[in-house]
Short mmCIF file of C-alpha atoms and ligand atoms in Angstrom, two decimals:
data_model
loop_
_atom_site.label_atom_id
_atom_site.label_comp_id
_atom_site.label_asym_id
_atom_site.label_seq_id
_atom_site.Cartn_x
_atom_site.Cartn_y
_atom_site.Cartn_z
CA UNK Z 769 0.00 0.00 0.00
CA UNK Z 770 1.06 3.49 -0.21
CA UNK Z 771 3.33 5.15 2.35
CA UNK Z 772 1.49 7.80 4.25
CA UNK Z 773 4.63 10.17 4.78
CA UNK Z 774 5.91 9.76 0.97
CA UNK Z 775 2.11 11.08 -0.26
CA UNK Z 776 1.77 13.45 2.64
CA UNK Z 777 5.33 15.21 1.39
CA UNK Z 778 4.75 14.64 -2.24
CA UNK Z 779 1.43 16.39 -1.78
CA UNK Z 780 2.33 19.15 0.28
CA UNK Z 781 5.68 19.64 -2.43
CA UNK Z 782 2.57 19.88 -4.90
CA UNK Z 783 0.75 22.52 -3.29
CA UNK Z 784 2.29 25.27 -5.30
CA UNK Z 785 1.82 23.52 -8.64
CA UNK Z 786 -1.75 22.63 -7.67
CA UNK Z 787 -2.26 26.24 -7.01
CA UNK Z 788 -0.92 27.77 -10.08
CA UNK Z 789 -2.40 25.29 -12.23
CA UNK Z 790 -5.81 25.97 -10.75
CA UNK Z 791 -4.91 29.74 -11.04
CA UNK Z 792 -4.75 29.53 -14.43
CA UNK Z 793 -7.38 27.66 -15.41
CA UNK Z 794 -10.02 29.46 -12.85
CA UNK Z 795 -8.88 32.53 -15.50
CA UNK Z 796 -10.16 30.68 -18.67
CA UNK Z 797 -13.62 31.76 -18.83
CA UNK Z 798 -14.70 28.63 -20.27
CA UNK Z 799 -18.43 29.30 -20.32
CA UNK Z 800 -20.36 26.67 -22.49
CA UNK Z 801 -23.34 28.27 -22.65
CA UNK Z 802 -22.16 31.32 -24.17
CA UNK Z 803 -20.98 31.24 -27.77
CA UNK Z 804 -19.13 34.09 -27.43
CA UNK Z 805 -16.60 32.07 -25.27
CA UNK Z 806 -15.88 29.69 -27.89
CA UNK Z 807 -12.49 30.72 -28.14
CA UNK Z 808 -11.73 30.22 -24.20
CA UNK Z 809 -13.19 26.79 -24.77
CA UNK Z 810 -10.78 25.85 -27.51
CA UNK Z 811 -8.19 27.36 -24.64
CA UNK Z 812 -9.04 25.52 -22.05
CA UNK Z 813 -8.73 22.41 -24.05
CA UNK Z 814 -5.54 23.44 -25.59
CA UNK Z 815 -4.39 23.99 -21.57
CA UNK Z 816 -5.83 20.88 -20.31
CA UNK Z 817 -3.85 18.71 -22.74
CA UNK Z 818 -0.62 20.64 -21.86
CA UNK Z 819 -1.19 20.10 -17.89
CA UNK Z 820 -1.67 16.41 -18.33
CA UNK Z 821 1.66 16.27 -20.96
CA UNK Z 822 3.52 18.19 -18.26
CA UNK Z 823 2.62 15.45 -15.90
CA UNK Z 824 3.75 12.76 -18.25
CA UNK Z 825 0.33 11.63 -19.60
CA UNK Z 826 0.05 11.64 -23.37
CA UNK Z 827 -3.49 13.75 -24.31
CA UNK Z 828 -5.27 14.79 -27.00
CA UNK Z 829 -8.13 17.17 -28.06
CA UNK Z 830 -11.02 14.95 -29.15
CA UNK Z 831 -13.37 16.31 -31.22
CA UNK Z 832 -16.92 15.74 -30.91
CA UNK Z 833 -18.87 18.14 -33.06
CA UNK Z 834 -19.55 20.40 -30.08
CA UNK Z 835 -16.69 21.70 -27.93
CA UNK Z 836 -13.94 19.15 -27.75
CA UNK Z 837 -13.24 16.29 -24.47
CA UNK Z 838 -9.93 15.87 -23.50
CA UNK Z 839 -8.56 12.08 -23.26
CA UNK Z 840 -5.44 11.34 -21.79
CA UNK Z 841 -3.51 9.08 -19.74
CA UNK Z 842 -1.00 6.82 -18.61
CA UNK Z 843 -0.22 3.30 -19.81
CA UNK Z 844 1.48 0.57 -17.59
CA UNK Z 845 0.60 -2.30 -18.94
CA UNK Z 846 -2.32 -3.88 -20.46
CA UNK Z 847 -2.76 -6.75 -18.08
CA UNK Z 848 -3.74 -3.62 -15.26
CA UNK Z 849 -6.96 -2.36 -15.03
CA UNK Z 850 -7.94 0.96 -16.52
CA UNK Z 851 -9.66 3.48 -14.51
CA UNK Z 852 -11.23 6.93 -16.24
CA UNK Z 853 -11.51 9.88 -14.39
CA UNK Z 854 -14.39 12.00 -15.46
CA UNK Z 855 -14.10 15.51 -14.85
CA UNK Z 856 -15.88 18.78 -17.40
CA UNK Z 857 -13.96 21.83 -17.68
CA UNK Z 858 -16.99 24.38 -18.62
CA UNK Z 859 -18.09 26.48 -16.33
CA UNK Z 860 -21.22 27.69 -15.51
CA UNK Z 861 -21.95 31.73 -16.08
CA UNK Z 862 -21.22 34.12 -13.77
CA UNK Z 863 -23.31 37.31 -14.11
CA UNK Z 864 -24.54 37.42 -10.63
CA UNK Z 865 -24.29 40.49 -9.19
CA UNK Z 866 -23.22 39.50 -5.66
CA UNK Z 867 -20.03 38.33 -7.20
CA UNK Z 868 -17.45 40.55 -4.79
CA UNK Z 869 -14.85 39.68 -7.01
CA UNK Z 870 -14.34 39.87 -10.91
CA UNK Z 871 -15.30 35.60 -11.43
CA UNK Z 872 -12.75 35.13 -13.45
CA UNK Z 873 -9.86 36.28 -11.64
CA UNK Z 874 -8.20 33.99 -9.58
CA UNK Z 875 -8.19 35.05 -5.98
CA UNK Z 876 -5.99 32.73 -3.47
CA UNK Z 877 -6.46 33.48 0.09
CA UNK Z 878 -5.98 31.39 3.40
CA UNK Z 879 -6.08 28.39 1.80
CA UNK Z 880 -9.16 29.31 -0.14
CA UNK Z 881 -9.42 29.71 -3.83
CA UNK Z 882 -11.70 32.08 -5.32
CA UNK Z 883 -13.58 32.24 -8.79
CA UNK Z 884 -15.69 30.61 -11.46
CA UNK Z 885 -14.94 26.98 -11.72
CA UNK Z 886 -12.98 26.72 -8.92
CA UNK Z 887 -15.05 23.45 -7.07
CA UNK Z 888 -16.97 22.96 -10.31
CA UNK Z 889 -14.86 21.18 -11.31
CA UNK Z 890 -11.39 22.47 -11.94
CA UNK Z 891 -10.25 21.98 -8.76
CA UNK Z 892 -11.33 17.94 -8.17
CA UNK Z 893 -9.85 17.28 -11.50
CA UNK Z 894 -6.59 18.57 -10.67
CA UNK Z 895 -6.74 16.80 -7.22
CA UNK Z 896 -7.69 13.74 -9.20
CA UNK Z 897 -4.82 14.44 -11.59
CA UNK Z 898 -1.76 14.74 -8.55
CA UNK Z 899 -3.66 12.21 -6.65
CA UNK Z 900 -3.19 9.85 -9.63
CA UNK Z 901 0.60 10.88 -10.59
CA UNK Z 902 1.61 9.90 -7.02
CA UNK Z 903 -0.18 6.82 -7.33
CA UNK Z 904 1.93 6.08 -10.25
CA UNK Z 905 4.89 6.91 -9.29
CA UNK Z 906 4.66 4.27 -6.46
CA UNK Z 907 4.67 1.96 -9.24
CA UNK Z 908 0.91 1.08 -8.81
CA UNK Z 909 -0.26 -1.67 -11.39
CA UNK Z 910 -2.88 0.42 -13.26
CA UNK Z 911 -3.78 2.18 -16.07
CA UNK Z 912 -4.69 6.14 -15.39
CA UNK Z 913 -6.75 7.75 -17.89
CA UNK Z 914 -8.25 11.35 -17.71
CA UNK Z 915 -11.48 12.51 -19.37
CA UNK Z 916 -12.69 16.04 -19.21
CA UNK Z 917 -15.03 17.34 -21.13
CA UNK Z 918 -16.30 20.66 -21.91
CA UNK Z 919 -20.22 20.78 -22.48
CA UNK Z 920 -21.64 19.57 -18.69
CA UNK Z 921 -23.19 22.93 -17.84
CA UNK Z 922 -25.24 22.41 -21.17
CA UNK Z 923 -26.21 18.98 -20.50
CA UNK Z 924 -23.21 17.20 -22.67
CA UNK Z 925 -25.06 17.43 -26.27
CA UNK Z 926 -22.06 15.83 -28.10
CA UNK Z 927 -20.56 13.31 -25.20
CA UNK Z 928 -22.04 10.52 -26.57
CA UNK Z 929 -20.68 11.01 -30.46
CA UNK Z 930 -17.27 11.56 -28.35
CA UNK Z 931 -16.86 8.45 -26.91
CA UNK Z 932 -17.36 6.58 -30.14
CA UNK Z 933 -14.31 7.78 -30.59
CA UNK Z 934 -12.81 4.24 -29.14
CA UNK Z 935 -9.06 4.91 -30.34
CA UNK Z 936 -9.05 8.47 -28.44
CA UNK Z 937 -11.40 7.71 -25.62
CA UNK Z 938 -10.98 3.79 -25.18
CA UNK Z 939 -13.42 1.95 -22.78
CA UNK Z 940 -12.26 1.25 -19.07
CA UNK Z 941 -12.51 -1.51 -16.41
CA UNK Z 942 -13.85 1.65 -14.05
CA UNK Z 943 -14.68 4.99 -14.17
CA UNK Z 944 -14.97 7.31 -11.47
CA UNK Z 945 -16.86 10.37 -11.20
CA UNK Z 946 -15.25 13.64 -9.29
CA UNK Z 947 -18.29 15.83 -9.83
CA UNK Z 948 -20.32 15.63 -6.76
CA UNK Z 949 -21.15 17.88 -3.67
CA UNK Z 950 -21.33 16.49 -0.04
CA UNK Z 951 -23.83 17.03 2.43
CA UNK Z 952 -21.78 18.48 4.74
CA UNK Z 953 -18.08 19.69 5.99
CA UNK Z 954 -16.64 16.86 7.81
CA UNK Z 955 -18.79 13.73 5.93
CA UNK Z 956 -17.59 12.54 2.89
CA UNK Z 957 -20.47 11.91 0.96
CA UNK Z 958 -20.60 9.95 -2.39
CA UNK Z 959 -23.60 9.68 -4.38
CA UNK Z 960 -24.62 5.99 -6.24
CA UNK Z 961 -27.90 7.08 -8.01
CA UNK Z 962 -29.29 9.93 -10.01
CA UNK Z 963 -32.48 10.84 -10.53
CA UNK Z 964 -33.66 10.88 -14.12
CA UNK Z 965 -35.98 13.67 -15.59
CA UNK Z 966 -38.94 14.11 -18.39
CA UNK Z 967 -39.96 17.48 -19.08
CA UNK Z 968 -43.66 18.02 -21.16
CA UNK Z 969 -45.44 21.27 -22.25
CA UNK Z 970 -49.40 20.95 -22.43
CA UNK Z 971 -50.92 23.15 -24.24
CA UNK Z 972 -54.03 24.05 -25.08
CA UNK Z 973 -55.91 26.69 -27.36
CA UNK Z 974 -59.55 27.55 -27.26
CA UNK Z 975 -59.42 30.32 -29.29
CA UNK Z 976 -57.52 32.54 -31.43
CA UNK Z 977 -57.21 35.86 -29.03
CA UNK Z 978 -58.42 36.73 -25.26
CA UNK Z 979 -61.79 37.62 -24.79
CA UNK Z 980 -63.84 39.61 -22.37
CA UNK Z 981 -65.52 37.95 -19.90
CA UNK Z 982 -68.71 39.88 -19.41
CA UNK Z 983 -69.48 39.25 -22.72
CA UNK Z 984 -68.12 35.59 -23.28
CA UNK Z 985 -67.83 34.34 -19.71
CA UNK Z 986 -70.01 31.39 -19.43
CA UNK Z 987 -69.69 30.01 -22.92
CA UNK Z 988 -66.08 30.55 -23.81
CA UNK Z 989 -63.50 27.55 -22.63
CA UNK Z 990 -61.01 28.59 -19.97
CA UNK Z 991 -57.89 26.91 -21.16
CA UNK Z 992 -56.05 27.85 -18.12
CA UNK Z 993 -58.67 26.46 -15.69
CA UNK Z 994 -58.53 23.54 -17.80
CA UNK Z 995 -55.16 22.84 -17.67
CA UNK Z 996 -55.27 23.48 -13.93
CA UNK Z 997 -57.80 20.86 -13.58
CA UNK Z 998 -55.07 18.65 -15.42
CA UNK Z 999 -52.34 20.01 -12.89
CA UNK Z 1000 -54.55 18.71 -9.71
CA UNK Z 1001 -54.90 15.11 -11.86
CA UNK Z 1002 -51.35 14.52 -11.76
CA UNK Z 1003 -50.45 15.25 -9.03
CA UNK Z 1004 -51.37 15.53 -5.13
CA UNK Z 1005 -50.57 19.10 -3.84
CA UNK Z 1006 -50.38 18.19 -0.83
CA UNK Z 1007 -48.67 15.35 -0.59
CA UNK Z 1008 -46.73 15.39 -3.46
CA UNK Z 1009 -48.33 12.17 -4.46
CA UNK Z 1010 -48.33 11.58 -8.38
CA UNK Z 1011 -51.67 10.24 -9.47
CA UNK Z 1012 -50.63 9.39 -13.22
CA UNK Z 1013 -52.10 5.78 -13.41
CA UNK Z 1014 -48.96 3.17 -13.41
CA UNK Z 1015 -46.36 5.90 -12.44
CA UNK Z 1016 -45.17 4.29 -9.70
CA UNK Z 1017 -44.99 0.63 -11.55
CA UNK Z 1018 -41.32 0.33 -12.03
CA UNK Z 1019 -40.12 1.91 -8.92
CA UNK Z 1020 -37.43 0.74 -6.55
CA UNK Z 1021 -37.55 1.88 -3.35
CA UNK Z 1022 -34.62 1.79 -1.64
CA UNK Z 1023 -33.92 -0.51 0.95
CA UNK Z 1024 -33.54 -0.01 4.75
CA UNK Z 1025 -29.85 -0.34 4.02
CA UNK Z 1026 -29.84 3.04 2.02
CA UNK Z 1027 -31.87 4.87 3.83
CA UNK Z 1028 -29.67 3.68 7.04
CA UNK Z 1029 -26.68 5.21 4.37
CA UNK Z 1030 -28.17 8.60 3.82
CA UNK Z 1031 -28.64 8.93 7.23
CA UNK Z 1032 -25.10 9.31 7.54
CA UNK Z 1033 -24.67 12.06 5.10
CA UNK Z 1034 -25.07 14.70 7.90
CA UNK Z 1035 -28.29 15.77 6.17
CA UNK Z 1036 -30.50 18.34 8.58
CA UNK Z 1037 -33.39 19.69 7.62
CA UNK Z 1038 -32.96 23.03 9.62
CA UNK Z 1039 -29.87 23.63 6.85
CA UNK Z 1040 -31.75 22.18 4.45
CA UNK Z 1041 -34.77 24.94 4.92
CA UNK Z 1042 -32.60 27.93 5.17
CA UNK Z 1043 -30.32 27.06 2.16
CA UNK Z 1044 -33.07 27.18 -0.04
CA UNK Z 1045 -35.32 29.29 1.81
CA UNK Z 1046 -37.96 27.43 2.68
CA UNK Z 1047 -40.39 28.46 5.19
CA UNK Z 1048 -42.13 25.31 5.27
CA UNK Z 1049 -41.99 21.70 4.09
CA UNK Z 1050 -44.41 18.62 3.63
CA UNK Z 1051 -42.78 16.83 5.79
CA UNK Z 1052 -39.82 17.63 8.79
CA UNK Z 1053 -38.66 13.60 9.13
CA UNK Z 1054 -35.01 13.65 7.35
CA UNK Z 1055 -34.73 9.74 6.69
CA UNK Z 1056 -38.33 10.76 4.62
CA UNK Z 1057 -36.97 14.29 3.13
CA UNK Z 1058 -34.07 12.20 1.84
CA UNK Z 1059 -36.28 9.43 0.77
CA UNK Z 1060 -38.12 12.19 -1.39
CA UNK Z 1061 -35.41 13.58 -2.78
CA UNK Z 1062 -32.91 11.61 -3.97
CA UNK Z 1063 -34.79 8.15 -4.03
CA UNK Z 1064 -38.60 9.19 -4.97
CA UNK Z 1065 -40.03 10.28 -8.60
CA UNK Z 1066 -42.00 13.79 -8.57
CA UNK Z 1067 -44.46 15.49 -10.77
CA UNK Z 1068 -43.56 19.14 -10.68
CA UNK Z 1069 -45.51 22.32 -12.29
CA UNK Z 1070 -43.30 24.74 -12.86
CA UNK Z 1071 -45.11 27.68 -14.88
CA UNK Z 1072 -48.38 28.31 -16.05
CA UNK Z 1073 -48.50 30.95 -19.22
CA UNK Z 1074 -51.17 32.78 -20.44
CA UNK Z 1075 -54.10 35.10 -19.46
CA UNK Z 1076 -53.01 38.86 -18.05
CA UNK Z 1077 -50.32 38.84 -15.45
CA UNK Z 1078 -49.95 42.58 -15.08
CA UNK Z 1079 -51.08 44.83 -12.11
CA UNK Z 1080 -54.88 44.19 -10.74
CA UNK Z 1081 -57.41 41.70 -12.06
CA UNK Z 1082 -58.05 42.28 -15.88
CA UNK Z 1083 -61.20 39.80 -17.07
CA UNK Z 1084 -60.18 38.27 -19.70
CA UNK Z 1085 -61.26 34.84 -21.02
CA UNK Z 1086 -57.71 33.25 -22.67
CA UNK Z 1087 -57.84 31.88 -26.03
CA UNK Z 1088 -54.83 29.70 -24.75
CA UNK Z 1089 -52.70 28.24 -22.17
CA UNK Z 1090 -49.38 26.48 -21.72
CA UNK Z 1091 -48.63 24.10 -18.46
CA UNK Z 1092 -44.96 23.51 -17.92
CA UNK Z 1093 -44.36 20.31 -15.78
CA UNK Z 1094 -41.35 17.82 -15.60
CA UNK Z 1095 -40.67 14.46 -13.69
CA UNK Z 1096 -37.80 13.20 -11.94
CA UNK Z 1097 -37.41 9.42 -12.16
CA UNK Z 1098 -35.74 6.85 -10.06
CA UNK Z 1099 -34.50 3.69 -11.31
CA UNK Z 1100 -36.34 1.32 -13.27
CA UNK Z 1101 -38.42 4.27 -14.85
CA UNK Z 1102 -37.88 5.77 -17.72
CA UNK Z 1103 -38.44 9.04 -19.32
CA UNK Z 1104 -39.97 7.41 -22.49
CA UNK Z 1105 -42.82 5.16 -20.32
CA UNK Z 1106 -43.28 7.99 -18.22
CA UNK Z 1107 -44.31 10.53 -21.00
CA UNK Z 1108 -46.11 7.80 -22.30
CA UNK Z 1109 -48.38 7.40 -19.22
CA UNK Z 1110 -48.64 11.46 -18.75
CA UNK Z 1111 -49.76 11.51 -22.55
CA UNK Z 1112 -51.97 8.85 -22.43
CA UNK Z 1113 -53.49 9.97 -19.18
CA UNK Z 1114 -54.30 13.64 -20.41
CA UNK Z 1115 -55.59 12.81 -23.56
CA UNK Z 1116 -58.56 10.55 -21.97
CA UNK Z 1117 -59.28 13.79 -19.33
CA UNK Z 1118 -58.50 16.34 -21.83
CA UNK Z 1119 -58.49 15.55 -25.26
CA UNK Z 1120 -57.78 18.78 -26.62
CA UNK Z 1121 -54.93 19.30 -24.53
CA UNK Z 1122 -51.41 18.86 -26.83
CA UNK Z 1123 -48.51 16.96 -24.71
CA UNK Z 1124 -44.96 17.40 -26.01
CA UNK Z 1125 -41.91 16.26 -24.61
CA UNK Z 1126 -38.52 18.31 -23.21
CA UNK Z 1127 -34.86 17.33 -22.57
CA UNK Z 1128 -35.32 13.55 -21.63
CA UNK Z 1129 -32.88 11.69 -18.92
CA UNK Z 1130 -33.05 8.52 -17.60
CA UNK Z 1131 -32.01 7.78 -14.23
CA UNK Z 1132 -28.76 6.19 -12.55
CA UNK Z 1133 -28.24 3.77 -10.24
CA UNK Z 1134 -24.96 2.76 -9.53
CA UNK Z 1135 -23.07 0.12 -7.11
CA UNK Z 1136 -24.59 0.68 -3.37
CA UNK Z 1137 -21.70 -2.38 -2.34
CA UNK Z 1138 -19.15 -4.63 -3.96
CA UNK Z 1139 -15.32 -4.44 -4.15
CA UNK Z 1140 -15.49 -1.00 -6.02
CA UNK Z 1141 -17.62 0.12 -2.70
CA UNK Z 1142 -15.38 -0.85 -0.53
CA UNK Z 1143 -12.04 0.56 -2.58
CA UNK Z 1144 -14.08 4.16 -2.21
CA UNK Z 1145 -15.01 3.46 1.66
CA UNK Z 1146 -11.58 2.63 2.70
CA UNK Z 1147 -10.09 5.24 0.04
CA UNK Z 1148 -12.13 8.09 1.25
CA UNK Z 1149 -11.38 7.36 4.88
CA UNK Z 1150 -7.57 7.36 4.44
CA UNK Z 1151 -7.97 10.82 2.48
CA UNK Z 1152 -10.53 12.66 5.00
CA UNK Z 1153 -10.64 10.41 8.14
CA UNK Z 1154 -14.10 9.38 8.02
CA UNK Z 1155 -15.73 6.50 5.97
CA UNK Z 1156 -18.54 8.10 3.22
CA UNK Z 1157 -21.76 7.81 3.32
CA UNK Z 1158 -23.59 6.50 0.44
CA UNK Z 1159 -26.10 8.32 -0.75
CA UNK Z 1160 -28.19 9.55 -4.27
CA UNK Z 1161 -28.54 12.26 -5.96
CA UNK Z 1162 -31.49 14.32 -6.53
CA UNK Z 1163 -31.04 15.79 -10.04
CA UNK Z 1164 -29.48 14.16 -13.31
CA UNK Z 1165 -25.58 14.07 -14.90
CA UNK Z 1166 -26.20 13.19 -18.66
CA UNK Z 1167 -22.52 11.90 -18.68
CA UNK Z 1168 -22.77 9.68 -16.60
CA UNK Z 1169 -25.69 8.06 -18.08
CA UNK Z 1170 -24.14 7.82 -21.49
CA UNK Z 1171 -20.64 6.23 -20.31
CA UNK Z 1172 -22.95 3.66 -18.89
CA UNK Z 1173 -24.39 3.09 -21.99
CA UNK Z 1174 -21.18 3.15 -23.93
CA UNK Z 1175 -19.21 0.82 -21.48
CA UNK Z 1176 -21.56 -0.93 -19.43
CA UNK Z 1177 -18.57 -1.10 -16.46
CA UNK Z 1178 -18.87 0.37 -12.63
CA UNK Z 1179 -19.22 3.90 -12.54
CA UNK Z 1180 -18.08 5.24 -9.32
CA UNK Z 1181 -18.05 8.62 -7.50
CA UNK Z 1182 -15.86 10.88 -5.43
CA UNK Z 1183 -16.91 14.04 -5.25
CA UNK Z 1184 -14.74 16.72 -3.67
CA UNK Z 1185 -17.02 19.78 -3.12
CA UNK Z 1186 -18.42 21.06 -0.14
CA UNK Z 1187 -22.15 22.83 -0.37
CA UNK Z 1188 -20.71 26.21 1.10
CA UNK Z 1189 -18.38 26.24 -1.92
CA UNK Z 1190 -21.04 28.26 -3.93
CA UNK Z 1191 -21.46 25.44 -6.92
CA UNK Z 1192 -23.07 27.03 -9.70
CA UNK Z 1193 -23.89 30.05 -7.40
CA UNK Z 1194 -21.98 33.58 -7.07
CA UNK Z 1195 -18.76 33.57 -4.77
CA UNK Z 1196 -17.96 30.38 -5.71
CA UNK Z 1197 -14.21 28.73 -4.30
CA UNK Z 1198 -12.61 25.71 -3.62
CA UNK Z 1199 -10.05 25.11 -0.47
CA UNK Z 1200 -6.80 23.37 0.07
CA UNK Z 1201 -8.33 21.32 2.50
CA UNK Z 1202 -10.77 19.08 0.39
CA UNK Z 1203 -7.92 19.72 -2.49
CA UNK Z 1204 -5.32 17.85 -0.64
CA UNK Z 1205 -7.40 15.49 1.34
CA UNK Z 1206 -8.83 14.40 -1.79
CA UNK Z 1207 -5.38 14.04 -3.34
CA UNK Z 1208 -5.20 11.51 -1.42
CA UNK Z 1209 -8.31 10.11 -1.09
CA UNK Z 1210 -7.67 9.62 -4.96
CA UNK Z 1211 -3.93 8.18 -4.74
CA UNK Z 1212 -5.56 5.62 -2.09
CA UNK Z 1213 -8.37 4.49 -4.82
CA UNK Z 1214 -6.33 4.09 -7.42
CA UNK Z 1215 -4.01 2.16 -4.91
CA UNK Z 1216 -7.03 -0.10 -3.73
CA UNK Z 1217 -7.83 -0.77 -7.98
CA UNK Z 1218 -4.60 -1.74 -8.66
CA UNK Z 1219 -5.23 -4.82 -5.54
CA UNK Z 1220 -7.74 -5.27 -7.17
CA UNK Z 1221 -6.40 -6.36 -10.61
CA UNK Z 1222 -8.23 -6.87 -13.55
CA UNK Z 1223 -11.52 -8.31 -13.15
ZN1 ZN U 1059 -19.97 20.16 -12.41
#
């Protein structure tokens, strides 16, 4: 096994090198969702590949159609197992005016590191990428290999067509995932499911313009009353409950052992409630707001268009409506069966009610034990002195799903982030202490693969 004083000197004689590394990076504004930043993207690829040659990995700009992934790696032999770390290097946008710093300049300061990207998810990839040179240089029997892409933050249109790329991007024994947030400081927490989603928009037109209702009140359709009489047949208010007929057929729930798991996570509900403002909640038992959230499908409404919206009540009758809903789905649903349900439901209520479909994901579920379970257990522990809980994940990676789909091999994660580092919020930063503690949580995993062997 490794020796704990080499990797604690090699990673505090790496600090500097982390830190100008991330520096530099953090300063590529390497925004996806904005075209304008297509240069920076080409960049940040061109960097990337550069980083990983400095550290001895051959790497390559992979192109995809879409902005680039990066492959690269290191080969010891092909008798060892391959692992793939998956990291993105887009960032989200950064227009937020609390910013109290320009986003995109690098700020270091007590062992915090300021700006756009920093935890999301520059900074785990190049903890990944030192703890994995270390790991190497011990002479560990395994085969490294880096993949970073740059389309996450816009839901990784052109990752699949990537990895058919099989020369550039070839398929591993293992992959783990370093894009993850914990709970809380102090509790490693690693996610093993994702929720998948379905979005639909139901619309519905009566009539060609709005008309007044003191003259056509009574006889004219209401096509937003209609489609909130749809809203109240999917779905319980109250409770949350969907009432789609066969919903609920091909759900797992998880088992006592999970919930036993999540428990672990550090999860309150009084931090829950004030870090998204909530005032109120259907339910205050954490095993059961965990239960809902990362392991239990929903039926959400999220807007409702038409009709007057200004100041004071204006009487119109609408000639049409739009209801914007989506569903999160847990394993064994899919997003296909469940539009088919929600479309086949509406049409007997409401026949002239049109259901389309939007953005389509299909849910994770990942190892929850096993050999690769334990590997992360023990691996996390020796980085950050605590074993992880296993928990899910509430909301969708469209990466992940598709390397499943491509490689069909254990897909793993160890996330680095903590929820105060601001992901995909204003302020965001990243700290030396989940930096190097995950250094080595990594050099220990790849450690506890290369036991392992080839299976
Ligand atoms: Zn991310």
């Amino acid at each position: 096994m490794l020796n704990a004083e080499t990797l604690e000197n090699y990673i505090t004689g790496s600090r500097s090198r982390f830190e100008e590394m991330l520096g530099q990076m953090v300063e590529v504004p390497s925004i996806s969702m904005d075209p304008v930043h297509a240069g920076d993207m080409r960049r940040m690829a061109e960097l990337a590949v550069q980083y990983l040659t400095d550290l001895g990995a051959e790497a390559q700009i992979v192109e995809t159609g879409g902005y680039p992934i990066v492959s690269g790696g290191w080969t010891t032999g092909a008798h060892h197992p391959t692992v793939t770390i998956y990291n993105h290097m887009d960032v989200q946008p950064a227009q937020e005016p609390e910013w109290k710093q320009a986003p995109f300049a690098f700020k270091k300061e007590n062992g915090l590191y300021r700006g756009r990207g920093a935890t999301d998810d520059k900074g785990p990839a190049l903890s990944a990428l030192l703890g994995a040179r270390f790991a190497l240089d011990e002479g560990t029997p395994i085969n490294i290999r880096l993949l970073w892409e740059l389309e996450e933050e816009i839901g990784s249109p052109h990752f699949a067509a990537g990895l058919k790329n099989r020369v550039a991007i070839p398929r591993p024994d293992s992959v783990v995932v370093s894009d993850t947030i914990w709970i809380a400081k102090g509790r490693p927490a690693m996610p093993y499911g994702l929720r998948g989603l379905i979005g639909a928009r139901l619309t519905l037109k009566t009539g060609t313009k709005d008309a007044h209702s003191g003259v056509t009140g009574g006889a004219a359709r209401n096509p937003l009353a209609e489609l909130m009489e749809i809203a109240h047949a999917c779905v319980d208010a109250k409770t949350g409950k969907v009432k789609i007929p066969g919903f609920y057929d091909d759900v797992v729930e998880p088992t006592k052992a999970e919930i036993k798991s999540f428990l672990k996570s550090g999860f309150e509900v009084s931090r829950f409630k004030q870090a998204y403002g909530f005032q109120t909640l259907r339910t205050q038992e954490p095993a059961e707001i965990m239960r809902r959230i990362w392991a239990a499908p929903t039926f959400e409404v999220h807007g409702l268009t038409g009709g007057y919206h200004g100041p004071g009540v204006k009487t119109v009758v609408p000639g049409h409506g739009e209801l914007k809903v989506s569903m999160r789905l847990v394993p064994k649903q899919t997003p296909e069966k469940a539009f088919a349900l929600l479309k086949k439901y509406v049409g007997k209520l409401n026949p002239s009610i049109k259901v389309e479909p939007e953005g389509m994901l299909q849910p994770f579920q990942g190892l929850f034990e096993g050999p690769y379970v334990e590997a992360v257990k023990r691996a996390a522990k020796a980085g950050f002195g605590k074993e992880p809980a296993f928990i899910r994940e509430g909301g969708s990676i469209g990466a992940v799903v598709t390397m499943q789909k491509a490689w069909k091999v254990p897909i793993l994660f160890m996330g680095l982030s903590l929820p105060e580092h601001g992901y995909h919020a204003p302020n965001e930063y990243f700290d030396w202490g989940q930096a190097s503690s995950g250094m080595k949580a990594f050099a220990h995993y790849f450690a506890e693969l290369g036991k392992m062997g080839k299976r």
